[in-house]
Short mmCIF file of C-alpha atoms in Angstrom, two decimals:
data_model
loop_
_atom_site.label_atom_id
_atom_site.label_comp_id
_atom_site.label_asym_id
_atom_site.label_seq_id
_atom_site.Cartn_x
_atom_site.Cartn_y
_atom_site.Cartn_z
CA UNK A 1 -2.91 181.37 100.45
CA UNK A 2 -6.48 179.96 100.77
CA UNK A 3 -7.75 177.61 103.42
CA UNK A 4 -8.08 174.79 100.86
CA UNK A 5 -4.48 175.14 99.85
CA UNK A 6 -3.40 175.10 103.49
CA UNK A 7 -5.38 171.87 104.09
CA UNK A 8 -4.22 170.12 100.91
CA UNK A 9 -0.52 170.67 101.64
CA UNK A 10 -0.29 168.21 104.58
CA UNK A 11 -2.30 165.67 102.63
CA UNK A 12 0.16 165.90 99.80
CA UNK A 13 3.05 165.48 102.23
CA UNK A 14 1.40 162.47 103.88
CA UNK A 15 0.70 160.92 100.50
CA UNK A 16 4.27 161.58 99.51
CA UNK A 17 5.50 159.92 102.65
CA UNK A 18 3.22 156.95 102.11
CA UNK A 19 4.35 156.58 98.51
CA UNK A 20 7.98 156.96 99.57
CA UNK A 21 7.55 154.30 102.25
CA UNK A 22 5.97 151.93 99.73
CA UNK A 23 8.77 152.51 97.28
CA UNK A 24 11.39 152.05 100.01
CA UNK A 25 9.75 148.83 101.16
CA UNK A 26 9.72 147.47 97.63
CA UNK A 27 13.37 148.40 97.28
CA UNK A 28 14.15 146.72 100.60
CA UNK A 29 12.24 143.64 99.58
CA UNK A 30 14.14 143.58 96.32
CA UNK A 31 17.47 143.91 98.18
CA UNK A 32 16.46 141.18 100.63
CA UNK A 33 15.58 138.84 97.79
CA UNK A 34 18.89 139.56 96.15
CA UNK A 35 20.79 138.89 99.42
CA UNK A 36 18.70 135.79 99.99
CA UNK A 37 19.54 134.47 96.55
CA UNK A 38 23.24 135.27 97.09
CA UNK A 39 23.14 133.54 100.46
CA UNK A 40 21.51 130.50 98.90
CA UNK A 41 24.13 130.47 96.14
CA UNK A 42 26.91 130.68 98.73
CA UNK A 43 25.28 127.96 100.75
CA UNK A 44 25.08 125.75 97.67
CA UNK A 45 28.75 126.46 96.88
CA UNK A 46 29.73 125.65 100.46
CA UNK A 47 27.63 122.51 100.34
CA UNK A 48 29.34 121.53 97.05
CA UNK A 49 32.76 122.11 98.52
CA UNK A 50 31.82 120.12 101.59
CA UNK A 51 30.63 117.25 99.40
CA UNK A 52 33.96 117.35 97.49
CA UNK A 53 35.90 117.34 100.75
CA UNK A 54 33.83 114.42 101.99
CA UNK A 55 34.42 112.58 98.72
CA UNK A 56 38.18 113.25 98.98
CA UNK A 57 38.12 112.15 102.59
CA UNK A 58 36.39 108.93 101.57
CA UNK A 59 39.03 108.36 98.89
CA UNK A 60 41.87 109.04 101.35
CA UNK A 61 40.23 106.73 103.85
CA UNK A 62 39.87 104.03 101.22
CA UNK A 63 43.52 104.50 100.16
CA UNK A 64 44.60 104.38 103.80
CA UNK A 65 42.60 101.22 104.33
CA UNK A 66 44.16 99.76 101.16
CA UNK A 67 47.73 100.73 102.29
CA UNK A 68 47.07 99.41 105.76
CA UNK A 69 45.87 96.17 104.26
CA UNK A 70 48.98 95.96 102.06
CA UNK A 71 51.31 96.71 104.99
CA UNK A 72 49.45 94.21 107.11
CA UNK A 73 49.81 91.60 104.36
CA UNK A 74 53.52 92.39 103.96
CA UNK A 75 54.17 92.15 107.70
CA UNK A 76 52.15 89.02 107.85
CA UNK A 77 54.19 87.52 105.01
CA UNK A 78 57.46 88.56 106.71
CA UNK A 79 56.24 87.14 109.98
CA UNK A 80 55.34 83.87 108.30
CA UNK A 81 58.77 83.70 106.60
CA UNK A 82 60.56 84.41 109.88
CA UNK A 83 58.38 81.95 111.67
CA UNK A 84 59.14 79.28 109.04
CA UNK A 85 62.87 80.01 109.20
CA UNK A 86 62.86 79.87 112.97
CA UNK A 87 60.91 76.67 112.85
CA UNK A 88 63.39 75.15 110.39
CA UNK A 89 66.32 76.30 112.50
CA UNK A 90 64.65 74.92 115.60
CA UNK A 91 64.03 71.60 113.89
CA UNK A 92 67.66 71.50 112.68
CA UNK A 93 69.00 72.32 116.16
CA UNK A 94 66.66 69.79 117.66
CA UNK A 95 67.91 67.15 115.21
CA UNK A 96 71.52 67.99 116.05
CA UNK A 97 70.71 67.84 119.75
CA UNK A 98 69.12 64.43 119.30
CA UNK A 99 72.23 63.23 117.41
CA UNK A 100 74.50 64.55 120.14
CA UNK A 101 72.31 62.96 122.75
CA UNK A 102 72.52 59.68 120.86
CA UNK A 103 76.30 59.96 120.57
CA UNK A 104 76.49 60.79 124.26
CA UNK A 105 74.48 57.71 125.07
CA UNK A 106 76.81 55.61 122.91
CA UNK A 107 79.85 57.14 124.60
CA UNK A 108 78.27 56.55 127.98
CA UNK A 109 77.75 52.90 127.13
CA UNK A 110 81.33 52.62 125.87
CA UNK A 111 82.59 54.33 129.03
CA UNK A 112 80.60 51.95 131.20
CA UNK A 113 82.07 48.99 129.35
CA UNK A 114 85.59 50.35 129.70
CA UNK A 115 84.92 51.05 133.36
CA UNK A 116 83.90 47.45 133.85
CA UNK A 117 87.07 46.32 132.08
CA UNK A 118 89.20 48.61 134.27
CA UNK A 119 87.48 47.30 137.42
CA UNK A 120 88.17 43.75 136.31
CA UNK A 121 91.81 44.65 135.62
CA UNK A 122 92.09 46.27 139.05
CA UNK A 123 90.75 43.09 140.67
CA UNK A 124 93.18 41.05 138.58
CA UNK A 125 96.10 43.32 139.55
CA UNK A 126 95.16 43.10 143.21
CA UNK A 127 95.14 39.28 142.93
CA UNK A 128 98.49 39.27 141.16
CA UNK A 129 99.88 41.63 143.78
CA UNK A 130 98.85 39.19 146.51
CA UNK A 131 100.48 36.35 144.61
CA UNK A 132 103.67 38.43 144.16
CA UNK A 133 103.78 39.13 147.89
CA UNK A 134 103.46 35.44 148.59
CA UNK A 135 106.20 34.66 146.06
CA UNK A 136 108.44 37.36 147.59
CA UNK A 137 107.96 35.89 151.03
CA UNK A 138 108.78 32.45 149.65
CA UNK A 139 111.84 33.88 147.84
CA UNK A 140 113.08 35.62 151.00
CA UNK A 141 112.66 32.40 152.96
CA UNK A 142 114.59 30.37 150.41
CA UNK A 143 117.29 33.09 150.21
CA UNK A 144 117.79 32.94 153.97
CA UNK A 145 118.01 29.16 153.85
CA UNK A 146 120.55 29.40 150.99
CA UNK A 147 122.64 31.97 152.86
CA UNK A 148 122.71 29.77 155.95
CA UNK A 149 123.79 26.83 153.80
CA UNK A 150 126.54 28.96 152.17
CA UNK A 151 127.73 30.18 155.56
CA UNK A 152 127.98 26.60 156.79
CA UNK A 153 129.81 25.40 153.67
CA UNK A 154 132.17 28.38 153.10
CA UNK A 155 132.82 29.39 156.62
CA UNK A 156 131.96 33.05 155.76
CA UNK A 157 129.34 35.21 157.38
CA UNK A 158 126.44 36.63 155.31
CA UNK A 159 127.94 40.14 155.24
CA UNK A 160 131.36 38.84 154.19
CA UNK A 161 129.86 36.74 151.42
CA UNK A 162 127.72 39.64 150.20
CA UNK A 163 130.74 41.94 150.09
CA UNK A 164 132.78 39.36 148.20
CA UNK A 165 130.05 38.87 145.59
CA UNK A 166 129.47 42.60 145.18
CA UNK A 167 133.19 43.29 144.68
CA UNK A 168 133.34 40.67 141.92
CA UNK A 169 130.23 42.11 140.31
CA UNK A 170 131.66 45.64 140.54
CA UNK A 171 134.93 44.63 138.82
CA UNK A 172 133.09 42.86 136.02
CA UNK A 173 130.57 45.73 135.71
CA UNK A 174 133.28 48.38 135.54
CA UNK A 175 135.01 46.63 132.69
CA UNK A 176 131.71 46.17 130.82
CA UNK A 177 130.66 49.76 131.50
CA UNK A 178 134.01 51.13 130.30
CA UNK A 179 133.74 49.07 127.12
CA UNK A 180 130.17 50.28 126.53
CA UNK A 181 131.10 53.91 127.23
CA UNK A 182 134.04 53.79 124.81
CA UNK A 183 131.85 52.17 122.19
CA UNK A 184 129.08 54.74 122.47
CA UNK A 185 131.52 57.64 122.74
CA UNK A 186 133.12 56.62 119.46
CA UNK A 187 129.69 56.16 117.86
CA UNK A 188 128.53 59.54 119.24
CA UNK A 189 131.66 61.31 117.98
CA UNK A 190 131.33 59.68 114.58
CA UNK A 191 127.64 60.50 114.31
CA UNK A 192 128.12 64.01 115.71
CA UNK A 193 130.91 64.70 113.23
CA UNK A 194 128.80 63.44 110.33
CA UNK A 195 125.73 65.36 111.57
CA UNK A 196 127.74 68.56 112.11
CA UNK A 197 129.21 68.25 108.63
CA UNK A 198 125.74 67.71 107.19
CA UNK A 199 124.31 70.73 109.05
CA UNK A 200 127.17 73.01 107.99
CA UNK A 201 126.90 71.79 104.41
CA UNK A 202 123.16 72.40 104.42
CA UNK A 203 123.58 75.86 105.93
CA UNK A 204 126.31 76.99 103.55
CA UNK A 205 124.60 75.62 100.43
CA UNK A 206 121.18 77.04 101.32
CA UNK A 207 122.62 80.49 101.98
CA UNK A 208 125.51 81.76 99.90
CA UNK A 209 126.00 85.49 100.42
CA UNK A 210 128.24 87.52 98.17
CA UNK A 211 131.32 89.19 99.64
CA UNK A 212 131.80 92.89 99.06
CA UNK A 213 135.10 94.42 100.15
CA UNK A 214 134.94 97.92 101.59
CA UNK A 215 137.47 100.37 100.11
CA UNK A 216 138.98 103.43 101.72
CA UNK A 217 138.38 105.83 98.82
CA UNK A 218 135.48 107.06 96.72
CA UNK A 219 135.82 108.59 93.26
CA UNK A 220 133.55 111.43 92.08
CA UNK A 221 133.39 111.96 88.34
CA UNK A 222 133.26 115.55 87.07
CA UNK A 223 131.86 116.93 83.83
CA UNK A 224 134.96 119.08 83.33
CA UNK A 225 138.22 119.93 85.10
CA UNK A 226 136.96 123.51 85.56
CA UNK A 227 134.92 122.28 88.53
CA UNK A 228 138.12 121.39 90.40
CA UNK A 229 138.97 125.08 90.75
CA UNK A 230 135.51 125.86 92.10
CA UNK A 231 135.76 123.01 94.59
CA UNK A 232 139.13 124.32 95.81
CA UNK A 233 137.73 127.89 96.02
CA UNK A 234 139.46 131.18 96.54
CA UNK A 235 142.64 130.66 98.58
CA UNK A 236 141.46 127.09 99.19
CA UNK A 237 138.49 128.10 101.39
CA UNK A 238 136.01 125.63 99.89
CA UNK A 239 138.25 122.56 100.10
CA UNK A 240 139.35 123.47 103.64
CA UNK A 241 135.72 123.79 104.71
CA UNK A 242 134.87 120.50 102.98
CA UNK A 243 137.64 118.63 104.79
CA UNK A 244 136.89 120.27 108.15
CA UNK A 245 133.10 119.80 108.06
CA UNK A 246 132.99 116.40 106.36
CA UNK A 247 136.00 114.91 108.16
CA UNK A 248 137.50 113.38 105.00
CA UNK A 249 140.53 113.99 102.83
CA UNK A 250 139.59 115.52 99.44
CA UNK A 251 142.32 114.69 96.92
CA UNK A 252 142.40 116.82 93.77
CA UNK A 253 145.24 115.77 91.47
CA UNK A 254 145.93 115.47 87.76
CA UNK A 255 143.39 112.68 87.26
CA UNK A 256 141.12 113.97 84.46
CA UNK A 257 137.48 114.74 85.34
CA UNK A 258 137.68 113.11 88.79
CA UNK A 259 138.39 113.86 92.45
CA UNK A 260 139.04 111.36 95.25
CA UNK A 261 137.57 111.23 98.76
CA UNK A 262 139.64 109.28 101.29
CA UNK A 263 138.52 108.17 104.78
CA UNK A 264 138.48 104.95 106.79
CA UNK A 265 134.95 105.80 108.05
CA UNK A 266 132.50 104.39 105.48
CA UNK A 267 129.54 106.50 106.65
CA UNK A 268 131.55 109.70 106.73
CA UNK A 269 132.88 109.01 103.22
CA UNK A 270 129.39 108.26 101.86
CA UNK A 271 127.98 111.50 103.31
CA UNK A 272 130.91 113.47 101.90
CA UNK A 273 130.43 111.99 98.43
CA UNK A 274 126.72 112.86 98.46
CA UNK A 275 127.37 116.43 99.68
CA UNK A 276 129.99 117.11 97.00
CA UNK A 277 127.76 115.66 94.27
CA UNK A 278 124.90 117.93 95.39
CA UNK A 279 127.22 120.94 95.49
CA UNK A 280 128.37 120.23 91.93
CA UNK A 281 124.78 119.78 90.77
CA UNK A 282 123.63 122.96 92.53
CA UNK A 283 126.60 125.04 91.38
CA UNK A 284 126.77 127.12 94.57
CA UNK A 285 130.01 125.91 96.16
CA UNK A 286 130.69 128.03 99.23
CA UNK A 287 131.36 127.37 102.97
CA UNK A 288 127.86 128.25 104.20
CA UNK A 289 126.26 126.05 101.53
CA UNK A 290 128.63 123.19 102.42
CA UNK A 291 127.52 123.22 106.08
CA UNK A 292 123.85 123.48 105.13
CA UNK A 293 124.04 120.52 102.72
CA UNK A 294 126.08 118.47 105.20
CA UNK A 295 123.39 118.82 107.84
CA UNK A 296 120.61 117.96 105.37
CA UNK A 297 122.43 114.95 103.90
CA UNK A 298 123.30 113.66 107.40
CA UNK A 299 119.61 113.72 108.34
CA UNK A 300 118.71 111.96 105.08
CA UNK A 301 121.28 109.25 105.80
CA UNK A 302 119.86 108.77 109.31
CA UNK A 303 116.39 108.26 107.83
CA UNK A 304 117.75 105.97 105.11
CA UNK A 305 119.61 103.87 107.73
CA UNK A 306 116.40 103.48 109.75
CA UNK A 307 114.48 102.36 106.63
CA UNK A 308 117.26 99.90 105.75
CA UNK A 309 117.11 98.49 109.28
CA UNK A 310 113.33 98.07 109.01
CA UNK A 311 113.70 96.21 105.70
CA UNK A 312 116.28 93.85 107.24
CA UNK A 313 114.05 93.12 110.25
CA UNK A 314 111.04 92.46 107.99
CA UNK A 315 113.04 90.26 105.59
CA UNK A 316 114.25 88.13 108.50
CA UNK A 317 110.65 87.75 109.76
CA UNK A 318 111.46 89.09 113.22
CA UNK A 319 108.94 90.40 115.74
CA UNK A 320 108.75 93.93 117.13
CA UNK A 321 112.15 95.54 117.75
CA UNK A 322 113.12 98.82 119.40
CA UNK A 323 113.53 101.73 116.92
CA UNK A 324 117.05 102.46 118.22
CA UNK A 325 118.15 98.88 117.46
CA UNK A 326 116.57 99.10 113.98
CA UNK A 327 118.50 102.33 113.31
CA UNK A 328 121.76 100.73 114.49
CA UNK A 329 121.18 97.72 112.21
CA UNK A 330 120.86 100.13 109.28
CA UNK A 331 124.01 101.93 110.48
CA UNK A 332 125.97 98.66 110.13
CA UNK A 333 125.65 99.19 106.37
CA UNK A 334 128.29 101.91 106.74
CA UNK A 335 130.64 99.96 109.02
CA UNK A 336 133.42 97.60 107.94
CA UNK A 337 135.23 94.88 109.89
CA UNK A 338 138.40 93.38 108.44
CA UNK A 339 137.29 94.80 105.09
CA UNK A 340 133.95 92.99 105.32
CA UNK A 341 130.74 95.04 105.40
CA UNK A 342 129.27 94.68 108.90
CA UNK A 343 125.62 94.54 107.77
CA UNK A 344 126.41 91.96 105.08
CA UNK A 345 128.26 89.89 107.67
CA UNK A 346 125.41 90.18 110.23
CA UNK A 347 122.80 89.19 107.63
CA UNK A 348 124.91 86.20 106.60
CA UNK A 349 125.30 85.15 110.26
CA UNK A 350 121.53 85.56 110.85
CA UNK A 351 120.58 83.36 107.88
CA UNK A 352 123.21 80.71 108.64
CA UNK A 353 122.31 80.66 112.36
CA UNK A 354 118.61 80.24 111.54
CA UNK A 355 119.33 77.27 109.26
CA UNK A 356 121.70 75.62 111.75
CA UNK A 357 119.31 76.11 114.69
CA UNK A 358 116.42 74.70 112.64
CA UNK A 359 118.48 71.61 111.73
CA UNK A 360 119.42 71.11 115.39
CA UNK A 361 115.85 71.47 116.69
CA UNK A 362 116.23 75.03 118.01
CA UNK A 363 114.22 78.21 117.46
CA UNK A 364 115.22 79.47 114.00
CA UNK A 365 113.60 82.89 114.43
CA UNK A 366 115.35 83.52 117.76
CA UNK A 367 118.65 82.42 116.19
CA UNK A 368 118.16 84.90 113.33
CA UNK A 369 117.41 87.65 115.86
CA UNK A 370 120.58 86.86 117.80
CA UNK A 371 122.55 86.66 114.54
CA UNK A 372 121.52 90.10 113.27
CA UNK A 373 122.22 91.65 116.70
CA UNK A 374 125.48 89.83 117.58
CA UNK A 375 127.67 92.63 116.15
CA UNK A 376 125.28 95.54 116.82
CA UNK A 377 127.92 97.15 119.04
CA UNK A 378 130.07 97.84 115.95
CA UNK A 379 127.60 100.59 115.01
CA UNK A 380 128.58 102.39 118.23
CA UNK A 381 132.37 101.98 118.37
CA UNK A 382 133.03 105.23 116.45
CA UNK A 383 131.00 107.22 119.00
CA UNK A 384 131.66 105.44 122.33
CA UNK A 385 134.61 103.86 124.07
CA UNK A 386 134.68 100.12 124.71
CA UNK A 387 134.58 96.89 122.74
CA UNK A 388 131.70 96.18 120.37
CA UNK A 389 130.77 93.18 122.55
CA UNK A 390 130.23 95.28 125.68
CA UNK A 391 128.50 98.07 123.75
CA UNK A 392 126.21 95.61 121.96
CA UNK A 393 125.26 93.83 125.19
CA UNK A 394 124.62 97.18 126.89
CA UNK A 395 122.25 98.46 124.19
CA UNK A 396 120.40 95.12 124.02
CA UNK A 397 119.99 94.97 127.82
CA UNK A 398 118.60 98.52 127.72
CA UNK A 399 115.88 97.38 125.32
CA UNK A 400 115.23 94.11 127.21
CA UNK A 401 116.28 91.73 124.45
CA UNK A 402 116.02 87.95 124.98
CA UNK A 403 118.66 86.28 127.20
CA UNK A 404 119.70 84.12 124.23
CA UNK A 405 120.57 87.29 122.25
CA UNK A 406 122.77 88.57 125.09
CA UNK A 407 124.45 85.17 125.46
CA UNK A 408 125.17 85.07 121.71
CA UNK A 409 126.74 88.57 121.84
CA UNK A 410 129.09 87.53 124.64
CA UNK A 411 129.73 83.98 123.39
CA UNK A 412 130.71 84.74 119.77
CA UNK A 413 133.97 86.25 121.06
CA UNK A 414 134.47 83.77 123.90
CA UNK A 415 133.47 86.10 126.75
CA UNK A 416 131.21 83.33 128.07
CA UNK A 417 129.99 79.85 127.10
CA UNK A 418 127.04 79.41 124.76
CA UNK A 419 124.11 78.19 126.85
CA UNK A 420 121.59 77.41 124.08
CA UNK A 421 121.32 75.91 120.61
CA UNK A 422 120.58 79.34 119.16
CA UNK A 423 123.67 81.00 120.71
CA UNK A 424 125.89 78.10 119.59
CA UNK A 425 124.42 78.42 116.09
CA UNK A 426 125.32 82.14 116.03
CA UNK A 427 128.91 81.37 117.11
CA UNK A 428 129.22 78.73 114.37
CA UNK A 429 127.68 81.03 111.75
CA UNK A 430 130.01 83.87 112.78
CA UNK A 431 133.04 81.62 112.22
CA UNK A 432 131.64 80.41 108.87
CA UNK A 433 131.00 83.95 107.66
CA UNK A 434 134.34 85.35 108.80
CA UNK A 435 136.65 82.41 108.11
CA UNK A 436 135.79 81.57 104.50
CA UNK A 437 138.51 82.48 101.98
CA UNK A 438 138.58 86.17 101.13
CA UNK A 439 135.96 87.15 103.69
CA UNK A 440 138.22 89.40 105.73
CA UNK A 441 141.60 91.04 105.56
CA UNK A 442 143.63 91.19 108.77
CA UNK A 443 145.82 94.02 107.47
CA UNK A 444 142.84 96.26 106.81
CA UNK A 445 141.49 95.67 110.32
CA UNK A 446 144.85 96.66 111.82
CA UNK A 447 144.78 99.82 109.72
CA UNK A 448 141.22 100.66 110.80
CA UNK A 449 142.16 100.14 114.45
CA UNK A 450 145.15 102.44 114.04
CA UNK A 451 143.12 105.33 112.58
CA UNK A 452 140.39 104.79 115.20
CA UNK A 453 143.02 105.00 117.96
CA UNK A 454 144.33 108.23 116.43
CA UNK A 455 140.90 109.82 116.75
CA UNK A 456 140.38 108.47 120.27
CA UNK A 457 143.65 110.01 121.51
CA UNK A 458 142.45 113.45 120.39
CA UNK A 459 138.77 113.10 121.40
CA UNK A 460 139.47 112.38 125.07
CA UNK A 461 140.54 116.02 125.60
CA UNK A 462 137.80 118.40 126.68
CA UNK A 463 138.91 121.20 124.32
CA UNK A 464 138.41 118.99 121.25
CA UNK A 465 135.06 119.13 119.42
CA UNK A 466 135.81 116.74 116.54
CA UNK A 467 138.76 114.71 115.30
CA UNK A 468 139.18 113.13 111.87
CA UNK A 469 141.97 110.74 110.81
CA UNK A 470 142.54 111.38 107.09
CA UNK A 471 145.07 110.76 104.34
CA UNK A 472 145.20 107.02 105.11
CA UNK A 473 146.04 107.68 108.77
CA UNK A 474 149.01 109.96 108.00
CA UNK A 475 147.21 113.05 109.28
CA UNK A 476 144.75 113.78 112.06
CA UNK A 477 142.65 116.93 111.77
CA UNK A 478 141.44 118.24 115.15
CA UNK A 479 138.74 120.91 115.52
CA UNK A 480 138.84 122.60 118.93
CA UNK A 481 136.38 124.79 120.82
CA UNK A 482 137.54 128.40 120.37
CA UNK A 483 135.98 129.39 123.71
CA UNK A 484 138.05 126.89 125.70
CA UNK A 485 141.47 127.37 124.07
CA UNK A 486 143.46 130.22 122.54
CA UNK A 487 145.94 130.21 119.65
CA UNK A 488 149.00 129.62 121.85
CA UNK A 489 147.34 126.74 123.66
CA UNK A 490 146.45 125.19 120.28
CA UNK A 491 150.16 124.84 119.53
CA UNK A 492 150.79 123.16 122.89
CA UNK A 493 147.81 120.86 122.34
CA UNK A 494 149.18 119.76 118.96
CA UNK A 495 152.58 118.95 120.56
CA UNK A 496 150.97 117.00 123.43
CA UNK A 497 148.84 114.92 121.08
CA UNK A 498 151.83 114.26 118.82
CA UNK A 499 153.91 113.09 121.81
CA UNK A 500 151.11 110.79 123.01
CA UNK A 501 150.80 109.28 119.53
CA UNK A 502 154.55 108.63 119.47
CA UNK A 503 154.42 106.99 122.92
CA UNK A 504 151.31 104.80 122.54
CA UNK A 505 151.11 103.86 118.86
CA UNK A 506 153.14 102.16 116.17
CA UNK A 507 152.81 103.57 112.67
CA UNK A 508 154.79 103.76 109.45
CA UNK A 509 156.27 107.13 108.43
CA UNK A 510 154.89 110.28 110.07
CA UNK A 511 151.54 111.44 111.42
CA UNK A 512 150.69 115.11 110.97
CA UNK A 513 148.70 116.64 113.85
CA UNK A 514 146.65 119.55 112.55
CA UNK A 515 144.79 121.57 115.23
CA UNK A 516 142.15 123.98 113.85
CA UNK A 517 140.74 126.82 115.96
CA UNK A 518 138.13 129.05 114.37
CA UNK A 519 136.06 131.95 115.68
CA UNK A 520 133.03 133.11 113.73
CA UNK A 521 131.08 136.34 114.13
CA UNK A 522 127.62 136.30 112.55
CA UNK A 523 125.24 139.24 112.48
CA UNK A 524 122.04 139.84 110.51
CA UNK A 525 121.24 143.22 108.90
CA UNK A 526 117.54 144.04 109.02
#
């Protein structure tokens, strides 16, 4: 390589570097301009967006100002309306107050005038009182002078003369008083008789209840005579269970398509009729089914009696009454007295007593309450010992019934005197309801008492669970507790009861004593 080539090589490199630097600078300048233009474009875009945001903000601000103005106007309008209403109300109240103040002033003036009149009358009375005192003194003076004159003329002292005059006056007064008393007694009796007749006529015409006689039998119609065999059951098991569980006498004879249920207990007979009808409808006539239906129907009857009692209380317009009393009122529907339905009789007494008490100036509602409760004890006589009067008074005392109700319960059978118009009205209504022609039958009541006594003789023994007088009182069916008595003792028990019936009761024909002892073993296979 020559010296010239060696020298020219660095120059070429330097020139290359210079040219490269110039090119790089131009490229950098070009890139800077491009970035600058992009930055300006972005700035303009940001500025545009900012202007849009500011414009939107201005619009929102204007809308807010407009809404605020509208709300302010609305509140202002509401305020003005309220203010006007309050002002009107204030003016009205003020006007009323002014009127009252004026009236008060007028009353004050009137009171002042009356006060002046009263003061003048007081002064006048005081003056008249002074004059009366003077006249009394003058009268006493003249009386003394007259007595002295009489003493001198008659020769009698003042005390003797006074006694003589008083005796004469007494004799004359006694004769006049006796005449007046007789006169007014006769007038009072005449008027009382007429008034009593009017009240009774009003009561009986305004309430005329129908009489329904209670019978001792119920007839169940059958679709076919084939059902009689199913009711009797194999070896008579079904009919025996029916009579034992239901406590009635089931009579199956030659009467076509019918069987008869006999019992003096109306409730027991009604339950039995319902159970047998359900058994016939269901088709499954068997001992277990009989007991199941008997329990269900008994519960249904209890509920139905409570509802009936509630309806009676509501119809009579009575106030709150204890649930037990309401249930017993409904139970009276299935109780008879002298052949007369006890609930029908009690309702009749309640209505009549209310009318009579109202005519006599008493409390009609209290009289109706006493009337519906006067025989409430009859709903308990089949379950408890004692008269229906004592039982009724006991249950009413327990539930804190009114004293008038208790007095009416005792008074309607003469256990005590009636002490109020309402109690007297109940006693009168009870006589009206029971004494009208055909209302009761004495023979039936004697029969019912006889069959009740039959059951009571058996029930008082501890071994006896239940006792039912059936077949019109010619048989008593006694169910004993198998744990307390064996078979041999059952025979002795039947003889003892039969002997007691012979000793303590009078009855036509014979009474069959049937003691039933049964032991059941129940087990469940799982």
